[in-house]
CSV table of C-alpha atoms in Angstrom, one decimal:
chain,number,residue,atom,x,y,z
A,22,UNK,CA,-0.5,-13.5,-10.4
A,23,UNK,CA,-1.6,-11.6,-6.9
A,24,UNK,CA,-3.8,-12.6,-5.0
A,25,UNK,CA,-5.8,-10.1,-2.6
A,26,UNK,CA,-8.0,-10.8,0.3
A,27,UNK,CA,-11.3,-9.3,1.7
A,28,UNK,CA,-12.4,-10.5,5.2
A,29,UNK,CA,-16.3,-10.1,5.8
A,30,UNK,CA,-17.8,-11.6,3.0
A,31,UNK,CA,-17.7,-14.5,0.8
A,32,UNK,CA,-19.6,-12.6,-2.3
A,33,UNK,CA,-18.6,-9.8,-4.4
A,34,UNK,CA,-21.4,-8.1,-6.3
A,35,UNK,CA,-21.7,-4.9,-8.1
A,36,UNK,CA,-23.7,-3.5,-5.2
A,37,UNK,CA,-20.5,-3.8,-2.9
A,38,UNK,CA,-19.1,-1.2,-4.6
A,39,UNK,CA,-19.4,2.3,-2.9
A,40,UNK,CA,-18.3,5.4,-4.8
A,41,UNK,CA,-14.8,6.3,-3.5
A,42,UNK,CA,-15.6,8.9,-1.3
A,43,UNK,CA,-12.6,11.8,0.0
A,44,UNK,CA,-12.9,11.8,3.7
A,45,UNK,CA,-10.0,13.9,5.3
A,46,UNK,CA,-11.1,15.0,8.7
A,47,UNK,CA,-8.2,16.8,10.7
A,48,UNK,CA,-4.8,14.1,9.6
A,49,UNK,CA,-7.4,11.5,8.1
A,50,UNK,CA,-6.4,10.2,5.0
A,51,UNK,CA,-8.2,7.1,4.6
A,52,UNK,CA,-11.5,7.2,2.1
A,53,UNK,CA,-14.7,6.1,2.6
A,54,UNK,CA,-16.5,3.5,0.3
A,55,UNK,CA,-14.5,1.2,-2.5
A,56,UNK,CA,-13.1,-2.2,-1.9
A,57,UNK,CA,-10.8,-3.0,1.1
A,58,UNK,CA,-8.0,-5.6,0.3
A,59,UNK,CA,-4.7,-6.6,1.3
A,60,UNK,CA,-2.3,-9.3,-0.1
A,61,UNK,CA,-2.2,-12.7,0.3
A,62,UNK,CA,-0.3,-15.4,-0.8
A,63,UNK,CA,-1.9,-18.7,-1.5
A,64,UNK,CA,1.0,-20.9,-0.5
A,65,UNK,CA,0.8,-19.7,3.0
A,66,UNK,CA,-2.9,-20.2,4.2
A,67,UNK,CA,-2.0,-19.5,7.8
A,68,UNK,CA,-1.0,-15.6,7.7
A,69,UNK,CA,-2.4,-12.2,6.3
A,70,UNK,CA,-1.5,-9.2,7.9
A,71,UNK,CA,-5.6,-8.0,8.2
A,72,UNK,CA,-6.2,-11.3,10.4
A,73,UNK,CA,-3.6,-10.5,12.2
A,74,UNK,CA,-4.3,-7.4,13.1
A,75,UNK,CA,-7.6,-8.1,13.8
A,76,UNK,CA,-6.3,-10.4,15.8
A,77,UNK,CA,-3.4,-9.5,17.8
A,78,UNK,CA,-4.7,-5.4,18.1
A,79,UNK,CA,-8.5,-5.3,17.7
A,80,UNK,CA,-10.3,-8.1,18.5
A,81,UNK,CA,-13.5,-6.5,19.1
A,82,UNK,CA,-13.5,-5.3,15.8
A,83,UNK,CA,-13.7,-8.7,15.1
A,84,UNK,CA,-16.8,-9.5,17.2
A,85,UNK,CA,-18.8,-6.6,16.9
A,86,UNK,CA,-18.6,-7.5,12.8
A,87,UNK,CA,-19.8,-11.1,14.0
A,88,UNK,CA,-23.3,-10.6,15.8
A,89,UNK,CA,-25.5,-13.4,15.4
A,90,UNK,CA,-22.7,-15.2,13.6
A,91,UNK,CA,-19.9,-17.3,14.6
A,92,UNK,CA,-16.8,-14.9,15.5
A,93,UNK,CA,-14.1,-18.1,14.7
A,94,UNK,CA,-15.7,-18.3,10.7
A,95,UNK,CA,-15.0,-15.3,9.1
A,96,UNK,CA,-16.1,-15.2,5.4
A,97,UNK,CA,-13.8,-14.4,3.2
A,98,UNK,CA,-12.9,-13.9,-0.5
A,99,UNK,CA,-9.8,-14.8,-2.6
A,100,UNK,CA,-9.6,-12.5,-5.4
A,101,UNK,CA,-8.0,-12.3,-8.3
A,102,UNK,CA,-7.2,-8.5,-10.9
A,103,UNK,CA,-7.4,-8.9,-14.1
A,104,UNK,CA,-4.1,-8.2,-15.8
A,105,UNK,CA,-4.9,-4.6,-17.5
A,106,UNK,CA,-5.8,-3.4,-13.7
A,107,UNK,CA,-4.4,-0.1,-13.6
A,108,UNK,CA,-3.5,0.3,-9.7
A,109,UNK,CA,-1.7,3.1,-8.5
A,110,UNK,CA,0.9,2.2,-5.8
A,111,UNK,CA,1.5,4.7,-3.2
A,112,UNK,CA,5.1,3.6,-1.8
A,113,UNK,CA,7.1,6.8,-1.6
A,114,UNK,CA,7.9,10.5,-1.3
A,115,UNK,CA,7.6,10.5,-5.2
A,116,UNK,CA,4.6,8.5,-5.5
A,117,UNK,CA,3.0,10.6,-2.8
A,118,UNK,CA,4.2,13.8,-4.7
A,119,UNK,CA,2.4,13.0,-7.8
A,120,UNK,CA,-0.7,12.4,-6.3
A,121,UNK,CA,-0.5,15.7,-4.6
A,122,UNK,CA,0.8,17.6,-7.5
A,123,UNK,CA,-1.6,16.2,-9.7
A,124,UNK,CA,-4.9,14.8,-7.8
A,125,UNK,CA,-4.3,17.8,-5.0
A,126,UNK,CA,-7.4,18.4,-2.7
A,127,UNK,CA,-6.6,22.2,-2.0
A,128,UNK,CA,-5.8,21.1,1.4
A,129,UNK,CA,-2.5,20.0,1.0
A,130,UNK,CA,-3.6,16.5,0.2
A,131,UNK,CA,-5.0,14.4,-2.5
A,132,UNK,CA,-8.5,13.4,-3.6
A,133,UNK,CA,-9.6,9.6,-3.9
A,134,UNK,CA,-11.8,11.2,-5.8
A,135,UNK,CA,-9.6,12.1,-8.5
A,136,UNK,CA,-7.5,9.3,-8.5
A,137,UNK,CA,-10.6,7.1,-9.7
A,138,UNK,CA,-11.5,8.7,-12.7
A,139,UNK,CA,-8.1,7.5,-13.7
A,140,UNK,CA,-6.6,4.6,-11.6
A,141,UNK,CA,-9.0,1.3,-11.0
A,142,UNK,CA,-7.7,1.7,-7.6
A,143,UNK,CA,-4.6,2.5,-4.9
A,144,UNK,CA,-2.1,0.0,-3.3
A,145,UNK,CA,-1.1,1.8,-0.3
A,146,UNK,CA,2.7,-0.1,0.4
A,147,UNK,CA,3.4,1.5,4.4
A,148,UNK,CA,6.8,-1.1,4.2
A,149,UNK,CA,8.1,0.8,1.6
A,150,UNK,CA,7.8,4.7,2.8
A,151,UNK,CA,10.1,6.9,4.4
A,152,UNK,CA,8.9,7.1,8.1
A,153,UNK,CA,7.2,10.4,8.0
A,154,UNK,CA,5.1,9.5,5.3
A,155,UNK,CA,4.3,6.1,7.3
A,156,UNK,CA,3.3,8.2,9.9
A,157,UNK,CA,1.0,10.3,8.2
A,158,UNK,CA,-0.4,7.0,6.9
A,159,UNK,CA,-0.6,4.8,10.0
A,160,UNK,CA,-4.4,4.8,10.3
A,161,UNK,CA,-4.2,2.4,7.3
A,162,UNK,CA,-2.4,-0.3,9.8
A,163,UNK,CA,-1.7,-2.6,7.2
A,164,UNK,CA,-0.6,-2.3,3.4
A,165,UNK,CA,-3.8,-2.1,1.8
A,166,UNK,CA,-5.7,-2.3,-1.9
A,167,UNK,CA,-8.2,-0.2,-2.5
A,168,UNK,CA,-10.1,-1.1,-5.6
A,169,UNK,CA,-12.6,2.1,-6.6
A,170,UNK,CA,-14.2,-0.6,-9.6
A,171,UNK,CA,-15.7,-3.9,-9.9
A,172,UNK,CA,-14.2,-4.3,-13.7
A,173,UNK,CA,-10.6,-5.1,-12.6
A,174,UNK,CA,-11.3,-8.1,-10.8
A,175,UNK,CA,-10.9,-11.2,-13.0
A,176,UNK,CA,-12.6,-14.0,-10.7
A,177,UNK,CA,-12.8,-14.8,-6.9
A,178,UNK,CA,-12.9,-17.9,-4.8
A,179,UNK,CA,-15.0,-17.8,-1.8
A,180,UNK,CA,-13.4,-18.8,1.4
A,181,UNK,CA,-13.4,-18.8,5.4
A,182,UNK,CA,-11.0,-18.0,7.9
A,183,UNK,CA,-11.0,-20.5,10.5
A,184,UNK,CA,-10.1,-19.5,13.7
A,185,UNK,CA,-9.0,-21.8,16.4
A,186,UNK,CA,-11.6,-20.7,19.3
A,187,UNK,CA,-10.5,-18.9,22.1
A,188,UNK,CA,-12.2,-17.2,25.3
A,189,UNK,CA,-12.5,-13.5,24.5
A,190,UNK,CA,-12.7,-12.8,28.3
A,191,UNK,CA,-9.0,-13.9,29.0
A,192,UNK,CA,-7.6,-12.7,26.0
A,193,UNK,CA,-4.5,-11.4,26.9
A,194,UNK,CA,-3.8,-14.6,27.9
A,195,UNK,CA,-3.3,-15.9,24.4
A,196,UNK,CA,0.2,-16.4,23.7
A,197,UNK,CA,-0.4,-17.4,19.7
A,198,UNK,CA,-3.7,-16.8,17.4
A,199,UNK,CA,-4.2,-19.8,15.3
A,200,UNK,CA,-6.2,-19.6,11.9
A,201,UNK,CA,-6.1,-21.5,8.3
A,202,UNK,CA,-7.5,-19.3,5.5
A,203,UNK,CA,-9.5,-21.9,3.6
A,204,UNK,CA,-11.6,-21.4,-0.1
A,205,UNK,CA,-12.9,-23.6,-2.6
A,206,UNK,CA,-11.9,-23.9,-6.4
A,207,UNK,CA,-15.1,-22.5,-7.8
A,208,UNK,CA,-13.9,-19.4,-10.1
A,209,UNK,CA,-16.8,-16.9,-9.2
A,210,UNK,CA,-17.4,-13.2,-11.5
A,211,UNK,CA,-18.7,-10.1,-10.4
A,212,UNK,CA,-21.0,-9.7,-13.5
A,213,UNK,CA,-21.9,-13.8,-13.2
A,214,UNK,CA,-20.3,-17.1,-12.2
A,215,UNK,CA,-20.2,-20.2,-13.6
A,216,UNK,CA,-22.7,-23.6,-12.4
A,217,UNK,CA,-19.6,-25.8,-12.0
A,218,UNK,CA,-19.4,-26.2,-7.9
A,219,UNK,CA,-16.3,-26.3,-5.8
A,220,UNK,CA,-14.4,-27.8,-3.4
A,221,UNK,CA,-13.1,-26.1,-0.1
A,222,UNK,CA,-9.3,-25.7,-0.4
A,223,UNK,CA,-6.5,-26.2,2.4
């Protein structure tokens, strides 16, 4: 089954949840509000393309987000659909087609809007489109899931990433960004979790 990560918190509550928004402001085409995820494979605790963007291309996206808190633990959460999820994966001329011929905007675009009443939410796949459509939708920067409910997700683990410390003054002086994604074995549920507590991971 996938996994999906969201850096920034190590909770997930109904409150999270921010109605999908449209937000298409000159070539915008990324929504406000929903959940923000990418993939992540459990087997390899050292890479996701977020932290690594974060990383190599915006670190002080990185620090601004960690005021008062330590920059080098960033709270994370391993999380897990449920099977039924009905995501919509946006990968391709034809993909983007549909979404345009059905969930149009009447502005030449389509409408996260729309999308929601039907999808749980869109996997935006940038590997797997044509370059002109990866150009239209290079603000996303990685391949991103955005979930629009709360319902699909079947449990998450809580987690950390933990960054080897580094001095944010010289940073173009770091050749390699090092990092271990870490989480504990304590299924946790949107709607409720269970008592039983767990133990971090990796």
């Amino acid at each position: 089954m996938n996994k999906y990560l969201t850096v920034g918190t190590d909770k997930i509550d109904e409150d999270m949840f921010v109605t999908i928004s449209d937000k298409h402001i000159n070539s915008e085409v990324k929504p406000s509000g929903g959940l923000w995820l990418t993939e992540f494979n459990t087997d390899y605790p050292n890479y996701n393309c977020w932290v690594d963007f974060l990383l190599h291309s915006n670190c002080n996206v990185l620090f601004h987000k960690s005021i008062g808190n330590d920059p080098f633990k960033q709270p994370c959460c391993v999380v897990s659909l449920k099977d039924e999820a009905n995501i919509y994966r946006l990968d391709s001329d034809d993909s983007y087609k549909y979404l345009i011929d059905n969930y149009g905007n009447g502005n030449g675009g389509f409408s996260y809007e729309k999308i929601s009443h039907d999808y749980d939410g869109i996997f935006v796949n940038l590997n797997s489109m044509s370059y002109e459509m990866g150009n239209r939708f290079r603000s996303f920067d990685v391949n991103s899931l955005i979930l629009f409910k709360f319902e699909c997700i079947d449990y998450y683990y809580s987690g950390v990433v933990d960054i080897d410390p580094f001095d944010p003054s010289d940073i173009l002086s770091v050749e390699c960004f090092d990092y271990v994604i870490k989480w504990d074995d304590k299924k946790r549920y949107v709607l409720g979790s269970k008592n039983d507590e767990g133990t971090l991971k990796r």
